[in-house]
Amino acid sequence: MHIPDGYLSPTTCAALYAGAAPFWYVALRKTRKLLLTRLVPMVSVFAAFSFVIMMFNIPIPGGTTAHPLGVAIASIVLGPWASILGISTALFIQAFFFGDGGVTALGANCFNMAIVGSLVAWLVYRAGAGRSPITSSRRVVAAALGGYLAINGAALCAALELGLQPYFFKSATGAPLYAPYPLGIAIPAIMIGHLTFAGLAELVVTGGVVAYLQRANPELLRFTAPGLPLPPGGARLTAPISGWRAARPLWTAVGLLMVLTPLGLLAAGKAWGEWSVRDFVDPAARQQMAAASKNVVPPAAAPSGLERLSSLWTAPFPDYSPPFVRSAAFGYILSAIFGIGAIILLIILAGWIAQKARPGPARAPAHTEET
């Protein structure tokens, strides 16, 4: 799902940065009020949740892996625009510090996961939940379906972007310059794993979190659904949702996931389309690439454009493995701690910039504008 550097042509990368830019602009404008309030911890915690949940790799038949996104729950609780901002922040940290997704492909990855994922999840949830009470089981089903379709929408975008490369970007001899496999291989290779294992994981995670929030703090679900009738039975709907203290139970859950992240190392193999340049000349890796690609043998060496762009940026902690840490499990946990800390700092910085750029006295909004 995280497209690395070199798999997309510069033209494609530029087009997807341009495609993402208007959504980033609108997201910043629509969430500026939210960043001026004590709701910054909520944006941070759901971005951190997405960052951590993406570290849980799931084995896929054929020898590759996939992972949930955690994008739908952010969109359901905070609205799509805050979700776009938060998930984009997580993807930025992943790309620049851990090499999970390329810096040239950051626009594409944000477009696929943060933008398409957030909007699909939000539209499906709104349509499915309707005007049902906050604690209705219908909302759990709508959220689960939204998560399932969000991750598959993002995966389909990635498959199309990778699969189109061999048709448009070739050498004089006809050899692909970037991603080597065409649509007929890229789409089934990516979608089969996401329509099954990864999609079901996203479905369970999203529905499970919404069910938990309905019992623990339903006020969070009302943030993007104001004015709904109160549920029968007197469920607690007055718990505050702003401030670091209010977010403490959610941070506890993120902390627990952070400790469990080494479980994500148990899945062998890389995600389809995330092979390194060295993998193209490694016999074992070539076998895995072919097995996951309808037994079509990859090029004898990495495509020239892929090799050139892949060296543009070297992440300081590649593959969530700090070079000064010998234990892979501890390095994974340490990376999660660093990544979450960086996310919090970036979102606080965004809030500080929004505060400085705002004329006049601060005012506390009640809800995001999309609601």
Coordinates of N, CA and C in Angstrom, one line a residue, residues 62 181 185 272 275 284-298:
G62 N 0.6 -16.3 -1.0 CA 1.5 -15.9 -2.1 C 2.8 -15.3 -1.6
Y181 N 5.1 -4.4 -13.4 CA 4.0 -5.3 -13.7 C 2.8 -4.4 -14.2
I185 N -1.8 -7.7 -13.7 CA -1.1 -8.4 -12.6 C -1.2 -7.6 -11.3
W272 N 3.2 -6.4 -1.7 CA 3.4 -6.4 -3.2 C 3.7 -5.0 -3.7
W275 N 9.1 -3.9 -3.1 CA 10.4 -4.5 -3.2 C 11.5 -3.5 -3.4
A284 N 15.9 -15.5 -3.9 CA 14.8 -15.8 -3.0 C 13.7 -14.7 -3.2
A285 N 14.1 -13.5 -3.2 CA 13.1 -12.4 -3.4 C 12.5 -12.4 -4.8
R286 N 13.2 -12.8 -5.8 CA 12.7 -12.9 -7.1 C 11.6 -14.0 -7.2
Q287 N 11.8 -15.1 -6.5 CA 10.8 -16.2 -6.4 C 9.5 -15.6 -5.8
Q288 N 9.7 -14.9 -4.7 CA 8.5 -14.3 -4.0 C 7.8 -13.3 -4.9
M289 N 8.5 -12.5 -5.6 CA 7.9 -11.6 -6.5 C 7.1 -12.3 -7.6
A290 N 7.7 -13.3 -8.2 CA 7.0 -14.1 -9.2 C 5.8 -14.8 -8.7
A291 N 5.9 -15.4 -7.5 CA 4.8 -16.2 -6.9 C 3.6 -15.3 -6.6
A292 N 3.9 -14.0 -6.3 CA 2.8 -13.1 -6.0 C 2.3 -12.3 -7.2
S293 N 2.9 -12.7 -8.4 CA 2.6 -11.9 -9.6 C 2.2 -12.9 -10.7
K294 N 1.3 -13.8 -10.5 CA 0.9 -14.8 -11.5 C 2.0 -15.5 -12.1
N295 N 3.1 -15.8 -11.3 CA 4.3 -16.5 -11.8 C 5.0 -15.8 -12.9
V296 N 4.7 -14.5 -13.1 CA 5.5 -13.8 -14.1 C 6.8 -13.3 -13.6
V297 N 7.9 -13.7 -14.2 CA 9.2 -13.4 -13.6 C 9.5 -11.9 -13.8
P298 N 10.0 -11.3 -12.7 CA 10.3 -9.9 -12.8 C 11.5 -9.6 -13.7

